[in-house]
């Protein structure tokens, strides 16, 4: 199928504003008379709040309001209704360094910060639990009384028959992988500007991924009627997950607005971004996998503990995803999963790109490589042997309505020169890391000597939108309202969908333009405002598929109404008409539309750009439809069908579609220092159908660079008292332009039947293979197996040393 | 976050700066060079220091109350040196190479004189922070900040650089190695300014004698990093390519840049060949006593000292023999 | 105690009263409504606040407004000519080098300075020049390609004159 607009590289609709500095992000917004909010954070990981004295702070000139745990409504909230455990401010206890104790609104930021430092708090420190791996042991301090053993969610699944499968296995391996808490490190910190109007309506502008969920949380936590709360998302500088849940900044700012009657603004300092976190959990995985000697996968026993910090946040979903997304993309009939999501006295973790499945995938894909080595099989061939295809279902009842896993693997195999590389290697033995003293003195320190290259492969897949909303509801997941301009010629698409940089506005505009036969330039997407329509937001890689469906439906409704109008006017069958290239055409030859054109000319007497020749234009048709019917509006909505099995937790991991990805990473390891250069990553991703090819590539490349950071350099360091030691972007290291090598992106299109025009996700599936591909390449280069992330130079050297001793 | 209030004074002549500095020596004065360290240090922290328990706080002792900051804070003044032209410039004079303290790191990086004659300093400048930091950060600022991993300090110590400190009372000339006494601590008096850094030519090191220097930095990523370990070396060659004099300085393994004298001495009289290099590296690794912190463990740092010293000595040899093209 | 200073921003003369502690970034964003310069960390770690000071890319969050007195500042708002994009901006748009857009102003200005200084930058030189500007969305690939394309376009334009 060839399309006019779809599958092209049309520039993003918001690129002009972003490249000229005109795009408005939340911190760019101001209101006359606005106040500034600052938050008082706990310096202790676990303590009882004995007493708070705000009197000195209140006396400071310019302070307008101060709130503490005493003032907040008596409501607990969170992400998942099954685990509401948060209050707007700490009420009687602080549970992590950074926990929010008080908030001040003042006439300027300086005064607000000064006031915060004048609030006196008396704490009674309590023993803290900081080690997630041992948090469930008896005698550990409890973070929340209601979470016995500090366990806030657990999963126990048993599919097929692992014991029987184990008997058939020729090789059974047990391997582990652990990681650290990581941060999303979006470049724009959370920011909020909120105000009320004369009718008591609260409007909050916020750097958020999910206006709808945030609107609900605000209304619930502040005890406001939903219809009085509006959340608007301006331009957002990256989200990656942590911005999908309501933050304290949002809640206290709104509370202070209600208290003072004035607009209030708050922007997180970078350090606060770390203290707030809601980013990637820390994982401890143990996997036991059995195969036959021909490489057929037989079973997987998977045990996982996730440390999610002080609150549940997205944690229930996380612990489910960690297990459910190992059901594919390989045929695996037998799988046991025991997952434990614990709480500790550290900043709470939530959802971050790829959610709970990323580190699990890293463990499994590196284990596959070890298996391949033991049975003497090429690791890529081992994967090809086991991949699922379109139409298959995983043991945990995830149905692959399309799955181009084989195509992706073959694409990266061929594009990366995998076979030649492996052939060249088989003749060399993979060296263990030599102790430095035998290093050749020819080493000029510039490279060449002492460095070795390696190549590694991995796969992964991810949902294209969660099958169920976070709250128990039969709500539509995405709705779109599209209005044809009454004057004809252009179209406005309105949606609550959130473009956080992934390009969803462009996708909606492109789909609309395609259906109506017009250009993207004729479509304006107005989005991210809870007033416009319900959309669950940008998380679980859902927007293209779900909002895309709704946009397509809305555009088709507009199209149908326009064509019906024209058909009636011209006395032809509406079914014979179609829109193409800004024109209305008939399948039955030419149309006699002179009456419409004459009327249009008459109406526009004096205009100089009237359509003179050629077929009836879209502009004329749209105008005529308005004249006859009034404003032409089309609505669209999308709700996934009932998905998944009937077992407990079956819903998490379900999706109307699954995107998948394969990557080959080429690295160079300095055998003496452990420094790793990622020279090239060749990735292939099955996105079903690329609505915008450039954007799909961009998402693939961004995913890889984030995965690279998480593999090699990202970790949040804590000291023994729960303080974050590296709450800044100098010490929390994300890759710079010198750290990221060539990123080749290959698009695979399987045309997903459940996706609009066949499209499905790319935003999170593409991060799945990255960490294991790099780890496998490091092993290929150096003989070192990393089982604890990140694979810093030190870890590579010291692990190598252990292995040779 | 916002900066605290301060007064700002920007002299246009060195004389004026020194006079002012002397007059205000009792007050709270900070020197503003490039600002890339100072303005970060001055910023309000999200959790005010008054709201953190003191270092010796014992949780078992029961309750603790946050303290409000002091009512009176002495007015702070920043004296900016950006408009004092005498503090800039990289020149070769008969007595040595002179570099003004306000020379930016980028100017060091782009200077042919520095690249050809002070290779180690060039290496350090090229790897410091990121290009944006280098555009503002200054040589003098980096030295006075006196961090143990300072990318210009380590090679300067190896090169035997001397700092000139001026005040209205006169002038002092110190080895950088003596000037820095600990992390963030220098011998600069409150009314003194570090005005220039000098690499003197003397009987040991007349300008025409072949010498070579280098600096290698080890970090987790390739930009915006503070060294996990750094190693700088300077070698003076004599007859038959034998080492007449040498210095090896290490960064991030001690409270200040560390001159490993025994390692350097082991090279004197030798040709800079593989065994000599290996031995010097081994001695340096034994001599260094790194600590563990969240950037690196003691064990890793100690191992890396040996690797980096070996590599930097190889680099010096390659440069001396003109084997290495301009980096 | 405020000081009255004069400086040129985007070829326009400004006279403003500033406290010494006001940074150039705060002056631009809060006082002059030039919000195109972004704040990502305010301590010189991310590069989102990059502006050109006398043609040199600097962190505006670490430059005091007083230090910019008498000097020329170029912010992202001064790069395009009305609605006519500079070739670097066009290349960024066409190449897909923009996703969330937050690092974009800094990247564009830094690239502008690079190409002026080095009209034919190699990929290595581009990566090095931009290594102080963090991007979390793009993996830098399309940004590098955009700068290369812009450099070629500008060279060709020069050659044609």
PDB file of C-alpha atoms in Angstrom, chain B residues 94-197:
ATOM      1  CA  UNK B  94      63.567  34.126  28.139  1.00  0.00           C
ATOM      2  CA  UNK B  95      63.078  32.758  31.628  1.00  0.00           C
ATOM      3  CA  UNK B  96      60.243  30.396  30.866  1.00  0.00           C
ATOM      4  CA  UNK B  97      56.676  29.999  29.681  1.00  0.00           C
ATOM      5  CA  UNK B  98      54.240  32.342  31.407  1.00  0.00           C
ATOM      6  CA  UNK B  99      50.499  31.743  31.480  1.00  0.00           C
ATOM      7  CA  UNK B 100      48.112  34.292  32.947  1.00  0.00           C
ATOM      8  CA  UNK B 101      45.803  32.962  35.627  1.00  0.00           C
ATOM      9  CA  UNK B 102      42.680  34.081  33.810  1.00  0.00           C
ATOM     10  CA  UNK B 103      43.588  32.143  30.684  1.00  0.00           C
ATOM     11  CA  UNK B 104      40.600  29.963  29.904  1.00  0.00           C
ATOM     12  CA  UNK B 105      40.938  26.213  29.659  1.00  0.00           C
ATOM     13  CA  UNK B 106      39.913  26.508  26.033  1.00  0.00           C
ATOM     14  CA  UNK B 107      42.738  28.935  25.351  1.00  0.00           C
ATOM     15  CA  UNK B 108      45.139  26.405  26.857  1.00  0.00           C
ATOM     16  CA  UNK B 109      43.626  23.736  24.612  1.00  0.00           C
ATOM     17  CA  UNK B 110      43.975  25.853  21.486  1.00  0.00           C
ATOM     18  CA  UNK B 111      47.437  27.202  22.162  1.00  0.00           C
ATOM     19  CA  UNK B 112      50.173  25.800  19.931  1.00  0.00           C
ATOM     20  CA  UNK B 113      52.770  26.807  22.489  1.00  0.00           C
ATOM     21  CA  UNK B 114      51.051  24.791  25.200  1.00  0.00           C
ATOM     22  CA  UNK B 115      50.512  21.834  22.935  1.00  0.00           C
ATOM     23  CA  UNK B 116      54.078  21.686  21.752  1.00  0.00           C
ATOM     24  CA  UNK B 117      55.937  22.546  24.922  1.00  0.00           C
ATOM     25  CA  UNK B 118      53.600  21.587  27.778  1.00  0.00           C
ATOM     26  CA  UNK B 119      51.974  18.472  26.366  1.00  0.00           C
ATOM     27  CA  UNK B 120      50.683  17.229  29.686  1.00  0.00           C
ATOM     28  CA  UNK B 121      48.935  20.519  30.404  1.00  0.00           C
ATOM     29  CA  UNK B 122      47.412  20.434  26.943  1.00  0.00           C
ATOM     30  CA  UNK B 123      46.127  16.917  27.568  1.00  0.00           C
ATOM     31  CA  UNK B 124      44.559  18.025  30.834  1.00  0.00           C
ATOM     32  CA  UNK B 125      42.953  21.088  29.339  1.00  0.00           C
ATOM     33  CA  UNK B 126      41.504  19.106  26.443  1.00  0.00           C
ATOM     34  CA  UNK B 127      39.829  16.633  28.775  1.00  0.00           C
ATOM     35  CA  UNK B 128      38.563  18.950  31.464  1.00  0.00           C
ATOM     36  CA  UNK B 129      34.786  18.890  31.848  1.00  0.00           C
ATOM     37  CA  UNK B 130      33.132  19.698  28.583  1.00  0.00           C
ATOM     38  CA  UNK B 131      33.655  22.319  25.874  1.00  0.00           C
ATOM     39  CA  UNK B 132      31.201  24.657  27.575  1.00  0.00           C
ATOM     40  CA  UNK B 133      33.079  24.422  30.862  1.00  0.00           C
ATOM     41  CA  UNK B 134      36.380  24.985  29.083  1.00  0.00           C
ATOM     42  CA  UNK B 135      35.051  28.138  27.460  1.00  0.00           C
ATOM     43  CA  UNK B 136      34.619  29.789  30.864  1.00  0.00           C
ATOM     44  CA  UNK B 137      36.780  27.912  33.324  1.00  0.00           C
ATOM     45  CA  UNK B 138      40.223  29.388  33.966  1.00  0.00           C
ATOM     46  CA  UNK B 139      43.619  27.902  34.643  1.00  0.00           C
ATOM     47  CA  UNK B 140      44.056  29.908  37.833  1.00  0.00           C
ATOM     48  CA  UNK B 141      40.562  29.047  38.969  1.00  0.00           C
ATOM     49  CA  UNK B 142      41.138  25.343  38.429  1.00  0.00           C
ATOM     50  CA  UNK B 143      44.385  25.485  40.407  1.00  0.00           C
ATOM     51  CA  UNK B 144      43.001  27.531  43.290  1.00  0.00           C
ATOM     52  CA  UNK B 145      40.005  25.237  43.550  1.00  0.00           C
ATOM     53  CA  UNK B 146      42.653  22.640  44.339  1.00  0.00           C
ATOM     54  CA  UNK B 147      40.678  19.436  43.820  1.00  0.00           C
ATOM     55  CA  UNK B 148      42.766  16.274  43.930  1.00  0.00           C
ATOM     56  CA  UNK B 149      41.510  15.324  40.470  1.00  0.00           C
ATOM     57  CA  UNK B 150      41.950  18.766  38.883  1.00  0.00           C
ATOM     58  CA  UNK B 151      42.864  18.166  35.277  1.00  0.00           C
ATOM     59  CA  UNK B 152      45.219  21.121  34.999  1.00  0.00           C
ATOM     60  CA  UNK B 153      46.773  20.768  38.430  1.00  0.00           C
ATOM     61  CA  UNK B 154      48.069  17.243  38.011  1.00  0.00           C
ATOM     62  CA  UNK B 155      50.095  17.894  34.850  1.00  0.00           C
ATOM     63  CA  UNK B 156      51.235  21.257  36.172  1.00  0.00           C
ATOM     64  CA  UNK B 157      52.716  19.556  39.213  1.00  0.00           C
ATOM     65  CA  UNK B 158      54.469  17.061  36.953  1.00  0.00           C
ATOM     66  CA  UNK B 159      55.775  19.886  34.792  1.00  0.00           C
ATOM     67  CA  UNK B 160      57.193  21.657  37.819  1.00  0.00           C
ATOM     68  CA  UNK B 161      54.963  24.628  37.318  1.00  0.00           C
ATOM     69  CA  UNK B 162      55.265  27.523  39.717  1.00  0.00           C
ATOM     70  CA  UNK B 163      52.534  29.915  40.783  1.00  0.00           C
ATOM     71  CA  UNK B 164      53.072  33.632  41.208  1.00  0.00           C
ATOM     72  CA  UNK B 165      51.119  35.165  44.043  1.00  0.00           C
ATOM     73  CA  UNK B 166      50.898  38.912  44.220  1.00  0.00           C
ATOM     74  CA  UNK B 167      49.693  41.319  46.851  1.00  0.00           C
ATOM     75  CA  UNK B 168      50.432  44.895  47.651  1.00  0.00           C
ATOM     76  CA  UNK B 169      52.978  43.515  50.062  1.00  0.00           C
ATOM     77  CA  UNK B 170      54.983  41.916  47.300  1.00  0.00           C
ATOM     78  CA  UNK B 171      55.280  38.763  45.272  1.00  0.00           C
ATOM     79  CA  UNK B 172      55.775  35.091  46.059  1.00  0.00           C
ATOM     80  CA  UNK B 173      56.812  32.296  43.781  1.00  0.00           C
ATOM     81  CA  UNK B 174      55.884  28.747  44.825  1.00  0.00           C
ATOM     82  CA  UNK B 175      55.887  25.341  43.263  1.00  0.00           C
ATOM     83  CA  UNK B 176      52.295  24.358  42.583  1.00  0.00           C
ATOM     84  CA  UNK B 177      53.028  21.208  44.507  1.00  0.00           C
ATOM     85  CA  UNK B 178      53.692  23.342  47.598  1.00  0.00           C
ATOM     86  CA  UNK B 179      50.894  25.792  46.889  1.00  0.00           C
ATOM     87  CA  UNK B 180      48.174  23.149  47.138  1.00  0.00           C
ATOM     88  CA  UNK B 181      48.141  21.668  50.612  1.00  0.00           C
ATOM     89  CA  UNK B 182      44.923  19.683  50.645  1.00  0.00           C
ATOM     90  CA  UNK B 183      41.543  19.278  48.961  1.00  0.00           C
ATOM     91  CA  UNK B 184      40.357  22.812  48.324  1.00  0.00           C
ATOM     92  CA  UNK B 185      43.168  24.259  50.439  1.00  0.00           C
ATOM     93  CA  UNK B 186      46.006  26.439  49.185  1.00  0.00           C
ATOM     94  CA  UNK B 187      48.637  28.735  50.644  1.00  0.00           C
ATOM     95  CA  UNK B 188      47.038  31.788  49.078  1.00  0.00           C
ATOM     96  CA  UNK B 189      46.697  34.531  51.671  1.00  0.00           C
ATOM     97  CA  UNK B 190      43.456  36.461  51.763  1.00  0.00           C
ATOM     98  CA  UNK B 191      44.978  39.524  50.152  1.00  0.00           C
ATOM     99  CA  UNK B 192      46.870  37.617  47.464  1.00  0.00           C
ATOM    100  CA  UNK B 193      45.930  36.813  43.923  1.00  0.00           C
ATOM    101  CA  UNK B 194      47.350  34.021  41.852  1.00  0.00           C
ATOM    102  CA  UNK B 195      48.352  36.033  38.814  1.00  0.00           C
ATOM    103  CA  UNK B 196      50.277  33.642  36.643  1.00  0.00           C
ATOM    104  CA  UNK B 197      51.756  30.206  36.312  1.00  0.00           C
TER     105      UNK B 197
END
